[in-house]
Short mmCIF file of C-alpha atoms and ligand atoms in Angstrom, two decimals:
data_model
loop_
_atom_site.label_atom_id
_atom_site.label_comp_id
_atom_site.label_asym_id
_atom_site.label_seq_id
_atom_site.Cartn_x
_atom_site.Cartn_y
_atom_site.Cartn_z
CA MET A 1384 38.04 8.84 -19.08
CA GLY A 1385 36.35 8.99 -15.76
CA ASP A 1386 38.40 11.92 -14.58
CA VAL A 1387 36.26 13.71 -12.01
CA ASN A 1388 38.15 16.97 -12.61
CA ALA A 1389 37.48 16.98 -16.32
CA GLU A 1390 35.56 19.90 -17.71
CA THR A 1391 31.81 19.41 -17.83
CA VAL A 1392 30.45 20.02 -21.30
CA ILE A 1393 26.81 19.07 -20.89
CA ARG A 1394 25.05 19.42 -17.58
CA THR A 1395 21.40 18.88 -16.74
CA VAL A 1396 20.05 20.03 -13.38
CA GLU A 1397 16.75 18.74 -12.03
CA LEU A 1398 15.60 18.43 -15.68
CA THR A 1399 11.92 17.52 -15.70
CA LYS A 1400 9.35 17.28 -18.45
CA ARG A 1401 5.77 16.06 -18.17
CA PHE A 1402 3.22 15.59 -20.88
CA GLY A 1403 -0.09 15.56 -18.98
CA ASP A 1404 0.21 12.55 -16.67
CA VAL A 1405 3.27 11.18 -18.45
CA HIS A 1406 6.47 11.83 -16.58
CA ALA A 1407 8.74 11.77 -19.63
CA VAL A 1408 11.83 13.05 -17.82
CA GLU A 1409 12.10 13.30 -14.08
CA ASP A 1410 14.80 15.20 -12.09
CA LEU A 1411 17.53 14.20 -14.54
CA GLU A 1412 21.07 15.12 -13.44
CA LEU A 1413 23.64 14.43 -16.14
CA ASP A 1414 27.24 15.49 -16.33
CA VAL A 1415 29.04 14.82 -19.59
CA ARG A 1416 32.74 15.59 -19.72
CA ARG A 1417 34.91 16.99 -22.41
CA GLY A 1418 36.11 14.45 -25.02
CA GLU A 1419 34.08 11.55 -23.78
CA ILE A 1420 31.54 9.45 -25.60
CA TYR A 1421 28.48 9.25 -23.40
CA ALA A 1422 25.76 6.79 -24.32
CA PHE A 1423 22.27 7.51 -23.01
CA LEU A 1424 20.64 4.13 -22.94
CA GLY A 1425 17.01 3.30 -22.36
CA ARG A 1426 14.14 1.32 -23.78
CA ASN A 1427 11.58 2.85 -26.09
CA GLY A 1428 9.70 5.60 -24.35
CA ALA A 1429 12.28 5.96 -21.54
CA GLY A 1430 12.62 9.70 -22.18
CA LYS A 1431 15.73 9.94 -24.36
CA THR A 1432 14.31 11.98 -27.21
CA THR A 1433 12.57 14.35 -24.80
CA THR A 1434 15.88 14.89 -22.98
CA ILE A 1435 17.74 15.56 -26.22
CA ARG A 1436 15.05 17.98 -27.35
CA MET A 1437 15.41 19.88 -24.13
CA MET A 1438 19.20 19.91 -24.52
CA LEU A 1439 18.71 21.59 -27.93
CA ALA A 1440 16.03 23.97 -26.61
CA LEU A 1441 13.41 22.44 -28.86
CA THR A 1442 11.25 21.45 -25.86
CA ARG A 1443 10.82 23.60 -22.82
CA PRO A 1444 11.38 21.79 -19.47
CA ASN A 1445 8.75 22.04 -16.77
CA ARG A 1446 11.53 22.34 -14.21
CA GLY A 1447 15.29 22.40 -14.21
CA PHE A 1448 17.69 23.39 -16.97
CA VAL A 1449 20.42 22.32 -19.39
CA GLU A 1450 23.82 23.91 -19.61
CA ILE A 1451 26.11 23.18 -22.59
CA LEU A 1452 29.61 24.61 -22.63
CA GLY A 1453 28.64 26.80 -19.69
CA VAL A 1454 25.68 28.37 -21.55
CA ARG A 1455 22.14 27.94 -20.25
CA MET A 1456 20.18 26.45 -23.17
CA ALA A 1457 17.31 28.48 -24.50
CA PRO A 1458 16.11 29.10 -28.08
CA ASN A 1459 18.41 32.10 -28.36
CA ALA A 1460 21.52 30.50 -26.85
CA VAL A 1461 23.41 31.32 -30.02
CA ARG A 1462 26.83 31.15 -28.45
CA ALA A 1463 26.24 27.53 -27.57
CA PHE A 1464 24.54 26.49 -30.82
CA GLU A 1465 27.59 27.62 -32.77
CA ARG A 1466 29.58 24.96 -30.96
CA ILE A 1467 27.05 22.11 -31.00
CA GLY A 1468 26.23 19.69 -33.83
CA SER A 1469 23.13 17.56 -33.61
CA VAL A 1470 21.30 14.83 -35.47
CA LEU A 1471 17.75 14.09 -34.40
CA GLU A 1472 15.98 10.86 -35.18
CA ASN A 1473 14.88 10.59 -38.82
CA ALA A 1474 16.76 13.80 -39.53
CA GLY A 1475 16.10 14.31 -43.22
CA SER A 1476 18.44 15.59 -45.82
CA TYR A 1477 16.92 16.84 -49.05
CA GLY A 1478 16.15 13.65 -50.93
CA ASN A 1479 16.25 15.08 -54.40
CA LEU A 1480 19.55 16.90 -53.85
CA THR A 1481 22.80 15.00 -54.15
CA VAL A 1482 25.02 14.33 -51.18
CA LEU A 1483 27.38 17.13 -52.25
CA GLU A 1484 24.51 19.58 -52.79
CA ASN A 1485 23.13 18.79 -49.37
CA LEU A 1486 26.50 19.50 -47.77
CA GLU A 1487 27.02 22.64 -49.77
CA MET A 1488 23.56 23.90 -48.97
CA GLN A 1489 24.15 23.36 -45.31
CA ARG A 1490 27.48 25.16 -45.55
CA ASP A 1491 25.78 28.13 -47.29
CA LEU A 1492 22.94 28.19 -44.74
CA LEU A 1493 25.49 28.36 -41.99
CA GLY A 1494 27.26 31.21 -43.79
CA LEU A 1495 30.50 29.29 -43.96
CA LYS A 1496 33.16 29.99 -46.57
CA ARG A 1497 33.03 28.11 -49.88
CA ASN A 1498 35.53 25.34 -49.32
CA HIS A 1499 35.37 25.46 -45.66
CA TRP A 1500 35.98 22.00 -44.31
CA VAL A 1501 33.57 20.32 -46.74
CA ASP A 1502 36.31 18.04 -48.16
CA GLU A 1503 37.39 16.99 -44.70
CA VAL A 1504 33.89 16.18 -43.70
CA ILE A 1505 33.37 14.13 -46.87
CA GLU A 1506 36.56 12.23 -46.13
CA MET A 1507 35.79 11.76 -42.45
CA CYS A 1508 32.25 10.51 -43.03
CA GLY A 1509 33.22 8.21 -45.94
CA LEU A 1510 30.91 10.00 -48.38
CA ALA A 1511 33.37 10.46 -51.29
CA GLU A 1512 31.88 7.74 -53.49
CA TYR A 1513 28.33 8.94 -53.03
CA LEU A 1514 28.72 12.66 -53.73
CA LYS A 1515 26.64 12.61 -56.90
CA ARG A 1516 23.86 10.37 -55.58
CA PRO A 1517 20.54 11.88 -54.61
CA ALA A 1518 20.29 11.66 -50.80
CA GLY A 1519 16.91 9.95 -51.14
CA GLU A 1520 18.58 7.00 -52.83
CA LEU A 1521 21.13 6.38 -50.12
CA SER A 1522 21.01 3.39 -47.80
CA LEU A 1523 19.94 4.15 -44.24
CA GLY A 1524 23.60 3.92 -43.02
CA ASN A 1525 24.80 6.39 -45.64
CA ARG A 1526 21.93 8.74 -44.96
CA GLN A 1527 22.99 8.67 -41.35
CA ARG A 1528 26.54 9.49 -42.37
CA LEU A 1529 25.35 12.39 -44.45
CA ALA A 1530 23.32 13.69 -41.54
CA LEU A 1531 26.44 13.43 -39.38
CA GLY A 1532 28.46 15.20 -42.03
CA ARG A 1533 26.00 18.08 -42.11
CA ALA A 1534 26.12 18.30 -38.30
CA LEU A 1535 29.95 18.47 -38.44
CA LEU A 1536 30.27 21.19 -41.02
CA HIS A 1537 30.65 24.03 -38.56
CA LYS A 1538 33.28 22.14 -36.55
CA PRO A 1539 31.28 21.65 -33.40
CA GLU A 1540 32.90 20.76 -30.11
CA VAL A 1541 29.90 18.72 -29.02
CA LEU A 1542 27.77 16.29 -30.95
CA ILE A 1543 24.34 15.32 -29.74
CA LEU A 1544 22.82 12.36 -31.59
CA ASP A 1545 19.46 10.77 -31.13
CA GLU A 1546 19.73 7.00 -31.94
CA PRO A 1547 22.43 7.34 -34.61
CA THR A 1548 22.60 3.59 -35.09
CA ASN A 1549 18.85 2.94 -35.19
CA GLY A 1550 17.87 0.60 -38.04
CA LEU A 1551 21.41 0.11 -39.30
CA ASP A 1552 22.81 -3.35 -40.10
CA PRO A 1553 25.92 -4.49 -38.22
CA VAL A 1554 28.28 -3.09 -40.88
CA GLY A 1555 26.51 0.29 -40.76
CA ILE A 1556 26.66 0.29 -37.01
CA ALA A 1557 30.40 -0.50 -37.06
CA ALA A 1558 31.00 2.33 -39.52
CA ILE A 1559 29.18 4.90 -37.37
CA ARG A 1560 30.96 3.61 -34.34
CA GLU A 1561 34.34 4.03 -35.95
CA LEU A 1562 33.49 7.49 -37.16
CA LEU A 1563 32.37 8.63 -33.71
CA ARG A 1564 35.41 7.07 -32.12
CA ASN A 1565 37.68 8.93 -34.49
CA LEU A 1566 35.88 12.22 -33.91
CA SER A 1567 36.33 11.72 -30.22
CA ALA A 1568 39.96 10.51 -30.28
CA GLU A 1569 41.37 12.70 -33.04
CA ARG A 1570 39.36 15.87 -32.67
CA GLY A 1571 38.41 15.78 -29.03
CA ILE A 1572 34.75 16.16 -29.89
CA THR A 1573 32.43 15.32 -26.99
CA VAL A 1574 29.72 12.92 -28.14
CA PHE A 1575 26.38 12.39 -26.44
CA LEU A 1576 24.25 9.74 -28.15
CA SER A 1577 21.12 7.83 -27.29
CA SER A 1578 20.33 4.23 -28.02
CA HIS A 1579 17.95 1.57 -26.93
CA ILE A 1580 20.32 -1.30 -27.72
CA LEU A 1581 23.21 -1.83 -25.34
CA SER A 1582 25.28 -3.95 -27.75
CA GLU A 1583 25.37 -1.01 -30.14
CA VAL A 1584 27.06 1.30 -27.69
CA GLN A 1585 28.95 -0.91 -25.28
CA GLN A 1586 32.12 -0.99 -27.40
CA LEU A 1587 31.93 2.70 -28.07
CA ALA A 1588 30.97 4.56 -24.97
CA ASP A 1589 33.26 5.75 -22.24
CA ARG A 1590 30.30 6.00 -19.98
CA ILE A 1591 26.77 4.78 -20.14
CA GLY A 1592 23.82 6.42 -18.39
CA ILE A 1593 20.74 4.23 -18.17
CA ILE A 1594 17.41 6.04 -18.23
CA HIS A 1595 14.23 4.26 -17.25
CA GLN A 1596 10.83 5.90 -16.98
CA GLY A 1597 12.35 9.30 -17.19
CA ARG A 1598 14.91 8.74 -14.42
CA LEU A 1599 18.65 8.10 -14.54
CA ILE A 1600 18.83 4.79 -12.76
CA GLU A 1601 22.51 4.01 -13.22
CA GLU A 1602 25.61 5.65 -14.58
CA ILE A 1603 28.56 3.46 -15.28
CA GLY A 1604 31.92 3.26 -16.96
CA TYR A 1605 32.25 0.29 -19.28
CA ASP A 1606 35.05 -1.38 -17.29
CA GLU A 1607 33.10 -0.92 -14.10
CA LEU A 1608 30.04 -2.50 -15.60
CA ARG A 1609 32.03 -5.44 -16.91
CA GLN A 1610 33.63 -6.06 -13.53
CA ARG A 1611 30.26 -6.04 -11.91
CA ASN A 1612 29.09 -9.01 -13.93
CA ARG A 1613 30.00 -12.17 -12.16
CA ASP A 1614 31.14 -15.41 -13.67
CA TYR A 1615 29.08 -18.49 -12.96
CA LEU A 1616 29.00 -22.17 -13.62
CA GLU A 1617 25.66 -23.18 -15.11
CA LEU A 1618 24.34 -26.73 -14.78
CA LYS A 1619 21.40 -28.16 -16.59
CA LEU A 1620 20.07 -31.09 -14.64
CA SER A 1621 17.15 -33.35 -13.98
CA ASP A 1622 16.12 -32.37 -10.44
CA THR A 1623 16.99 -28.95 -9.03
CA ALA A 1624 15.57 -29.66 -5.53
CA ARG A 1625 17.71 -32.75 -5.17
CA ALA A 1626 20.69 -30.93 -6.66
CA ALA A 1627 20.29 -28.04 -4.26
CA TRP A 1628 20.17 -30.49 -1.36
CA ALA A 1629 23.35 -32.20 -2.57
CA LEU A 1630 25.26 -28.96 -3.04
CA GLU A 1631 24.31 -27.67 0.36
CA GLU A 1632 24.45 -30.84 2.48
CA VAL A 1633 27.13 -32.83 0.73
CA CYS A 1634 29.44 -30.05 -0.53
CA GLY A 1635 28.60 -27.37 2.00
CA MET A 1636 28.12 -24.96 -0.95
CA ARG A 1637 25.45 -22.27 -0.69
CA ASP A 1638 26.58 -19.72 -3.26
CA PHE A 1639 24.22 -20.80 -5.99
CA ALA A 1640 20.80 -20.06 -7.38
CA VAL A 1641 18.06 -22.12 -8.95
CA ARG A 1642 17.29 -20.25 -12.22
CA GLU A 1643 14.71 -22.34 -13.97
CA GLU A 1644 13.13 -25.76 -13.61
CA ASP A 1645 16.29 -27.47 -14.83
CA THR A 1646 19.06 -24.91 -14.20
CA ILE A 1647 21.35 -24.09 -11.35
CA ARG A 1648 23.99 -21.40 -11.35
CA ILE A 1649 26.98 -21.68 -9.03
CA PHE A 1650 28.83 -18.46 -8.37
CA SER A 1651 32.01 -19.55 -6.64
CA GLY A 1652 34.25 -22.53 -5.93
CA PHE A 1653 34.63 -23.28 -9.66
CA GLU A 1654 37.80 -25.31 -8.93
CA ARG A 1655 35.51 -27.80 -7.09
CA ALA A 1656 33.45 -28.50 -10.23
CA GLU A 1657 34.41 -32.14 -10.28
CA GLU A 1658 33.42 -32.59 -6.66
CA PHE A 1659 30.04 -30.93 -7.30
CA ASN A 1660 29.57 -33.15 -10.29
CA ARG A 1661 30.29 -36.30 -8.28
CA ALA A 1662 27.99 -35.25 -5.42
CA LEU A 1663 25.13 -34.58 -7.78
CA VAL A 1664 25.51 -37.86 -9.63
CA GLU A 1665 25.68 -39.79 -6.33
CA ALA A 1666 22.49 -38.02 -5.22
CA GLY A 1667 20.81 -39.38 -8.38
CA VAL A 1668 20.77 -36.17 -10.36
CA ALA A 1669 21.37 -36.48 -14.08
CA ILE A 1670 23.47 -33.62 -15.50
CA SER A 1671 22.96 -32.81 -19.14
CA SER A 1672 25.40 -29.89 -19.37
CA MET A 1673 27.84 -27.83 -17.38
CA ARG A 1674 29.36 -24.63 -18.65
CA MET A 1675 31.11 -21.48 -17.44
CA SER A 1676 29.43 -18.29 -18.31
CA GLU A 1677 29.37 -14.58 -17.69
CA GLU A 1678 26.31 -12.50 -17.23
CA SER A 1679 26.26 -10.28 -20.30
CA LEU A 1680 25.89 -6.53 -20.16
CA GLU A 1681 22.62 -7.06 -21.95
CA ASP A 1682 21.40 -9.19 -19.04
CA HIS A 1683 22.40 -6.39 -16.67
CA PHE A 1684 20.60 -3.76 -18.68
CA MET A 1685 17.51 -5.99 -19.01
CA LYS A 1686 17.54 -6.56 -15.27
CA LEU A 1687 17.71 -2.87 -14.55
CA THR A 1688 15.06 -1.89 -16.97
CA GLY A 1689 12.71 -4.81 -16.39
CA GLY A 1690 13.57 -6.85 -19.50
CA ASN A 1691 11.16 -7.47 -22.29
CA ALA A 1692 7.51 -8.37 -21.72
CA SER A 1693 8.02 -12.14 -21.68
CA GLN A 1694 10.97 -11.89 -19.33
CA GLU A 1695 9.33 -9.37 -17.11
CA GLU A 1696 7.64 -11.72 -14.63
CA THR A 1697 9.85 -14.72 -14.61
CA GLY A 1698 13.04 -12.65 -14.83
CA SER A 1699 12.32 -10.37 -11.94
CA ALA A 1700 10.91 -13.16 -9.75
CA MET A 1701 14.05 -15.20 -10.27
CA ASP A 1702 16.32 -12.28 -9.76
CA ALA A 1703 14.67 -11.68 -6.43
CA GLU A 1704 15.08 -15.31 -5.56
CA GLU A 1705 18.68 -15.26 -6.66
CA ARG A 1706 19.46 -12.18 -4.63
CA GLY A 1707 17.84 -13.78 -1.60
CA LYS A 1708 19.96 -16.87 -1.99
CA ARG A 1709 23.17 -15.08 -2.56
CA ARG A 1710 22.85 -12.85 0.48
P1 LIG B 1812 12.11 6.08 -28.28
O1 LIG B 1812 13.35 5.26 -28.17
O2 LIG B 1812 10.90 5.26 -28.54
O3 LIG B 1812 12.23 7.28 -29.16
P2 LIG B 1812 12.50 7.79 -25.93
O4 LIG B 1812 13.31 7.15 -24.84
O5 LIG B 1812 13.14 8.69 -26.84
O6 LIG B 1812 11.80 6.61 -26.77
P3 LIG B 1812 10.60 9.86 -25.47
O7 LIG B 1812 10.22 9.96 -26.92
O8 LIG B 1812 11.37 10.87 -24.84
O9 LIG B 1812 11.23 8.39 -25.20
O10 LIG B 1812 9.18 9.65 -24.69
C1 LIG B 1812 9.12 9.59 -23.27
C2 LIG B 1812 7.63 9.54 -22.88
O11 LIG B 1812 7.03 10.81 -23.12
C3 LIG B 1812 6.84 8.53 -23.62
O12 LIG B 1812 5.88 7.98 -22.74
C4 LIG B 1812 6.13 9.33 -24.69
O13 LIG B 1812 4.95 8.72 -25.10
C5 LIG B 1812 5.95 10.66 -24.02
N1 LIG B 1812 5.95 11.80 -24.95
C6 LIG B 1812 7.00 12.23 -25.70
N2 LIG B 1812 6.68 13.32 -26.40
C7 LIG B 1812 5.37 13.60 -26.18
C8 LIG B 1812 4.45 14.60 -26.60
N3 LIG B 1812 4.82 15.56 -27.45
N4 LIG B 1812 3.19 14.55 -26.08
C9 LIG B 1812 2.83 13.59 -25.21
N5 LIG B 1812 3.65 12.62 -24.76
C10 LIG B 1812 4.89 12.62 -25.20
#
């Protein structure tokens, strides 16, 4: 992916929604390309659902617009809706109807022919063994697959999914991931999905857009994001001030950061690890551990979006300190 000339399938322009004082979505500019899986990532309340609702013309923007497959979205944008499948959060199927009945009812509601693609959808979504089960008795993961199946019945070109992996266990998440990957790879379906958990989308998405407080704060390809994360050598030791002195004065090494009371991260010169070790020991610093590590994508996401409440203060203060040091 990442072809700048690829056809744009979903485009948002200056998309803005406010609820009173709450800026739910602010000047959002998205550009989702044909065939890609685009993950829209943000913490709870970041504005994902509001964006998706505006994409589907369920919520009217205060400003800006959404275009899908070249059609400006509005409640009567029939030409576009025929080519879009969507699953909103907690999208219910009829609990007292079986899986098969749910699919058949959806097919009939859409005015599709009797055997139109239902079998393929059952196969694709792995629903064959549950056909006679009431939807209300399905596990969350299977309910999600049924919802996806219903969204796929009219052979959409675009799928828009709000938190499709929410609440699923790792096996359920992997199943949905594989299904979406197949839909994208084998049928060229463009997938736009939201999530608040990076690890659930990082192996799936071709691109990730990070939304925070209604704004798109970063848009990245997975490879690009991975490359951006730097390796480091992490040392747990008894005295960071003394260790910092030894690294700077004895080894002439300044590319490091003090992370916590007992932790130093060194960002380059890994081949000199033994020399660093010796200098520290000679300076009277006790080292309890030394390991190579890589900042995870999760760290990166947390850093961008402020982390969780307990990390908020320490995390950002240290990041500022670290940036200062590394400069
Ligand atoms: P979550 O992952 O929790 O679903 P989200 O990223 O989907 O979060 P939104 O549901 O879009 O976030 O909410 C964005 C902001 O807009 C939040 O502050 C929310 O409280 C507010 N909001 C959303 N819908 C409404 C509404 N109908 N009336 C008032 N405020 C709303």
